[in-house]
Coordinates of C-alpha atoms in Angstrom, one line a residue:
Chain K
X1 CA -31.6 -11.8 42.8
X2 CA -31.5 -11.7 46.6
X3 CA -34.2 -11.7 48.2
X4 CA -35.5 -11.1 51.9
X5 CA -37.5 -14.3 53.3
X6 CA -40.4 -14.7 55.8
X7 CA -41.9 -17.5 57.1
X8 CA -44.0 -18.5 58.0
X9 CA -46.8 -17.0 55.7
X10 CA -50.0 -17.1 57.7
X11 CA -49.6 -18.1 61.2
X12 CA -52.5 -18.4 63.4
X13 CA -52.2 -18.1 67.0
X14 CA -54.8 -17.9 70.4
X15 CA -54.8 -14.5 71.9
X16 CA -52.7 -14.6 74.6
X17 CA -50.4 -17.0 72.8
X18 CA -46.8 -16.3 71.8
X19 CA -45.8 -16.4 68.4
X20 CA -42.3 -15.9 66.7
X21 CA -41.9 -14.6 63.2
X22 CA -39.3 -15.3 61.4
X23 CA -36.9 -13.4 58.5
X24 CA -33.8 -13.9 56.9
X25 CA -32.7 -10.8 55.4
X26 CA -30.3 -10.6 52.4
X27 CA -26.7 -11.7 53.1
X28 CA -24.2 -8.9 53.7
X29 CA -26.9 -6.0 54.8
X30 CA -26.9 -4.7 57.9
X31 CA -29.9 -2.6 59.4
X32 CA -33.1 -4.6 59.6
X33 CA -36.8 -3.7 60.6
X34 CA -40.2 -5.0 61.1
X35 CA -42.7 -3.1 60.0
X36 CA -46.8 -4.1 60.6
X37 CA -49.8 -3.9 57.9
X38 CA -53.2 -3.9 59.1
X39 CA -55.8 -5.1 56.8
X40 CA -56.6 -2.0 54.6
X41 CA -54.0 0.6 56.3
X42 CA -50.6 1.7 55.4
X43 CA -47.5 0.4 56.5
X44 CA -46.0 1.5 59.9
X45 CA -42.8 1.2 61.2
X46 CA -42.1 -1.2 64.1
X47 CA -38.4 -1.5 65.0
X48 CA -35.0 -1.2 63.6
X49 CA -32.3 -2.8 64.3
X50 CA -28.6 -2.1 63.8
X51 CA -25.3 -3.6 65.0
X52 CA -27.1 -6.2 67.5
X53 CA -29.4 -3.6 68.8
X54 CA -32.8 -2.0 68.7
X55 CA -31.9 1.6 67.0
X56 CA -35.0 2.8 67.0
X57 CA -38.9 1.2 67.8
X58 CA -42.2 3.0 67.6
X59 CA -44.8 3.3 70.0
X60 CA -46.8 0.3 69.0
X61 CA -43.7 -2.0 70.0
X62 CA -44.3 -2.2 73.7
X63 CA -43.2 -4.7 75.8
X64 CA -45.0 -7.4 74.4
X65 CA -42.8 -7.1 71.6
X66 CA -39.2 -8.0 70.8
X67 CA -36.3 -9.0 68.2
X68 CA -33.7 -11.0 68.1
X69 CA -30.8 -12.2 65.2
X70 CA -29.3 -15.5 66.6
X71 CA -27.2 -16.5 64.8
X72 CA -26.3 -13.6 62.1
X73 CA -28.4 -14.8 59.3
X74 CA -32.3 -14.9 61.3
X75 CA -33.8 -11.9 62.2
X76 CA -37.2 -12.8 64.7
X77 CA -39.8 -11.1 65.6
X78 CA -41.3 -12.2 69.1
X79 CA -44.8 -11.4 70.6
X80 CA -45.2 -12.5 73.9
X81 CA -48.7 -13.1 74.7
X82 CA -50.9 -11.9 71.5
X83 CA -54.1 -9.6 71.1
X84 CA -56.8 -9.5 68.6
X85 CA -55.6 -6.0 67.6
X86 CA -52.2 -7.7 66.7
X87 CA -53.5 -9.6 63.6
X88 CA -52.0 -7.8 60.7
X89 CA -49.4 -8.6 57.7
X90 CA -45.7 -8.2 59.3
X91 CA -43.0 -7.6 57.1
X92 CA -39.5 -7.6 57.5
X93 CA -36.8 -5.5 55.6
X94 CA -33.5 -5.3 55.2
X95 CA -30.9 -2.1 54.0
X96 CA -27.0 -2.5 53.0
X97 CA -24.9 0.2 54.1
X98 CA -25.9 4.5 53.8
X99 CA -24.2 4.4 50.5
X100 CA -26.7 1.9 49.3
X101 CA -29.7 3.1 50.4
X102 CA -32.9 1.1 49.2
X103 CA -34.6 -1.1 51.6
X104 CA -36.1 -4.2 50.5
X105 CA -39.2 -6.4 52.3
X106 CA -40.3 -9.7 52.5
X107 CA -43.5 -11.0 51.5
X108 CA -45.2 -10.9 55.0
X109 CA -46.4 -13.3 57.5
X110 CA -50.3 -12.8 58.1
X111 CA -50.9 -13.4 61.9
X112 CA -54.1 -14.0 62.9
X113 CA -55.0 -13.6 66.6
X114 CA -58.5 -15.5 67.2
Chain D
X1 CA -40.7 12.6 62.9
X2 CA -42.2 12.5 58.9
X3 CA -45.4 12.4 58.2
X4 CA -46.5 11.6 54.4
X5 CA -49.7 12.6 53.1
X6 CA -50.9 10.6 49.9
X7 CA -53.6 11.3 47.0
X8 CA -56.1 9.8 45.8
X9 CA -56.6 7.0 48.1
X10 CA -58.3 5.2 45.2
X11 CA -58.0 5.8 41.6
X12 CA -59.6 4.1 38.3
X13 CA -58.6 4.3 34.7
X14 CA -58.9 3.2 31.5
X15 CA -56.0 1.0 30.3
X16 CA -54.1 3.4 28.3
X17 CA -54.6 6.5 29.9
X18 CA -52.4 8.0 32.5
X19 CA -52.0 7.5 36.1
X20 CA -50.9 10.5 38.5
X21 CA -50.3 9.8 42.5
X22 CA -49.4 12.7 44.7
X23 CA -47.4 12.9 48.1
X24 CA -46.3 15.8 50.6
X25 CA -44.1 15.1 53.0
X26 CA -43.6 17.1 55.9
X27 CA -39.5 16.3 57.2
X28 CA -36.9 18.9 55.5
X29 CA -34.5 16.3 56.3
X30 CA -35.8 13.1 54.2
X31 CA -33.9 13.1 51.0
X32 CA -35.2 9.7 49.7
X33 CA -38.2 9.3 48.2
X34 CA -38.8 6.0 47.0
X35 CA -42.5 4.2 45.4
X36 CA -43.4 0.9 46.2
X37 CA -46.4 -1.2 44.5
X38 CA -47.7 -3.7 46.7
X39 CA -49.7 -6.7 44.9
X40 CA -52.6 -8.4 46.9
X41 CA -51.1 -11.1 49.3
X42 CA -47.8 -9.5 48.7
X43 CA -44.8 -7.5 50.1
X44 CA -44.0 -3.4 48.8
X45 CA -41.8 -4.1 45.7
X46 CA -39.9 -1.3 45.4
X47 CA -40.4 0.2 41.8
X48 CA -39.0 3.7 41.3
X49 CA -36.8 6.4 43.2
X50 CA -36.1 9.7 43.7
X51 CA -32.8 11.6 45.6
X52 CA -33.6 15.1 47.1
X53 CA -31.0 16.3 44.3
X54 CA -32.8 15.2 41.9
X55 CA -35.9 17.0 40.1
X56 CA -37.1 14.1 37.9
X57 CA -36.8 10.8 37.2
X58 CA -37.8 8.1 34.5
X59 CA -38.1 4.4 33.8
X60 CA -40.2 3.5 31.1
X61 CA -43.6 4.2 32.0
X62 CA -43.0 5.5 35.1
X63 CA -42.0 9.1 36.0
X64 CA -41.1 10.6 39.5
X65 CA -41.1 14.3 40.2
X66 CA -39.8 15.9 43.2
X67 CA -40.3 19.7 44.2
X68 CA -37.9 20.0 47.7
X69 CA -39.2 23.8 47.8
X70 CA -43.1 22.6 48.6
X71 CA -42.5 19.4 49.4
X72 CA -44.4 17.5 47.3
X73 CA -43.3 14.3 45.2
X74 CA -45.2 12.5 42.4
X75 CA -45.6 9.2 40.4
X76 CA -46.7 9.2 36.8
X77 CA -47.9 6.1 35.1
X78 CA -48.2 6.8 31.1
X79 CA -49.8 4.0 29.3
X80 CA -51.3 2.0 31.8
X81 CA -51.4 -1.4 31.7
X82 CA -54.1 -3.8 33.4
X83 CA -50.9 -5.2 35.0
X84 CA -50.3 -1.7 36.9
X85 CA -53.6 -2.8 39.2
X86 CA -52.1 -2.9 42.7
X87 CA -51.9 -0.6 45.8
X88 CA -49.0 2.4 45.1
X89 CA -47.5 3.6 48.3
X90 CA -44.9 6.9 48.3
X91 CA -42.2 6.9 50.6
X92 CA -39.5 9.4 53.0
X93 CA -36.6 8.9 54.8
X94 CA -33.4 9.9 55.3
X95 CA -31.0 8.1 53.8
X96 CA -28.1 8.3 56.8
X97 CA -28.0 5.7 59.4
X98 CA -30.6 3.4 60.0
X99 CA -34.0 5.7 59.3
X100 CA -36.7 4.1 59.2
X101 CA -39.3 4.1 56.2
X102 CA -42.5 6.5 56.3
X103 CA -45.1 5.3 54.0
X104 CA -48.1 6.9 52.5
X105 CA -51.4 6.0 53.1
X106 CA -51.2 3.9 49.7
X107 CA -53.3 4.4 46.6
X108 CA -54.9 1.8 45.0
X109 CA -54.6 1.8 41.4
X110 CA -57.3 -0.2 39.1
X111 CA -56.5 -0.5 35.4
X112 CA -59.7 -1.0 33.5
X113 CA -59.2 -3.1 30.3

């Protein structure tokens, strides 16, 4: 069954550091987000992103924050220069078309900021 | 934009019994109301759904119940299972376009054998 992948699974990173997630949604969808997971929270909505562009990004996406697909099949998350408050689980997910509406998520990277 | 409201934040029963989760939602506009059980370490698996034209839904052990009128949508687990342990989070959106998911604030579930 197709899946969406994440890697890596734990990345640890020095505040101020940039890291790059990265996702490879299932073949043929096309709307993709990131969402974030904090230790012991729920899951909150980050970005979505549709036809090549961001559609739609919450207030916790500033400007440290961006997303990319390459090369049609990646879909990366970047953070430019990482906080302590940006250690969570990050999960990417991936939708077909309206007609098929379920989305389905990776199985997270855990970034730790120290 | 949504907001969904979810109860109990934690909830223990014996395996056998009965498991009941409860959600309100707060957008008239959502019409897709889907659960996802997320396993430690893991990402939300999606296990049941529910369409806003749509009252009631079953899969085995697991029931979903949707009243548009009060907004309020439900997961039943009959028979639980040890297996069932895991944190439950309910779900909105609008299934148009690109809408983003609004999750609960997740319940976890144990199953005591």
């Amino acid at each position: 069954e197709p899946e969406v992948t994440q890697t890596p699974s734990h990345q640890v990173t020095q505040m101020g550091q940039e890291v790059i997630l990265r996702c490879v949604p299932i073949s043929n969808h096309l709307y993709f987000y990131w969402y974030r997971q904090i230790l012991g929270q729920k899951v909150e909505f980050l970005v979505s992103f549709y036809n090549n562009e961001i559609s739609e990004k919450s207030e916790i996406f500033d400007d440290q924050f961006s997303v990319e697909r390459p090369d049609g099949s990646n879909f990366t998350l970047k953070i430019r220069s990482t906080k302590l408050e940006d250690s969570a689980m990050y999960f990417c997910a991936s939708r077909w078309r309206e007609e098929k509406i379920e989305a389905f998520f990776g199985q997270g990277t855990r970034l730790t900021v120290v | 934009g949504e907001n969904v409201e979810q109860h109990p934040s934690t909830l223990s029963v014996q395996e056998g019994d009965s498991a009941v989760i409860k959600c309100t939602y707060s957008d008239s506009a959502s019409n897709y109301f889907p659960w996802y059980k997320q396993e430690l370490g893991k990402g939300p698996q999606l296990i049941i759904d529910i369409r806003s034209n749509v009252g009631e839904k079953k899969d085995q052990r697991i029931a979903v119940t949707l009243n548009k009128t009060a907004k309020h949508f439900s997961l039943h687990i009959t028979e639980t299972q040890p297996e069932d342990s895991a944190v439950y989070f309910c779900a909105a959106y609008n299934s148009g376009g690109y809408q983003k998911v609004t999750f609960g604030t997740g319940t976890k579930l144990q199953v005591i054998p």
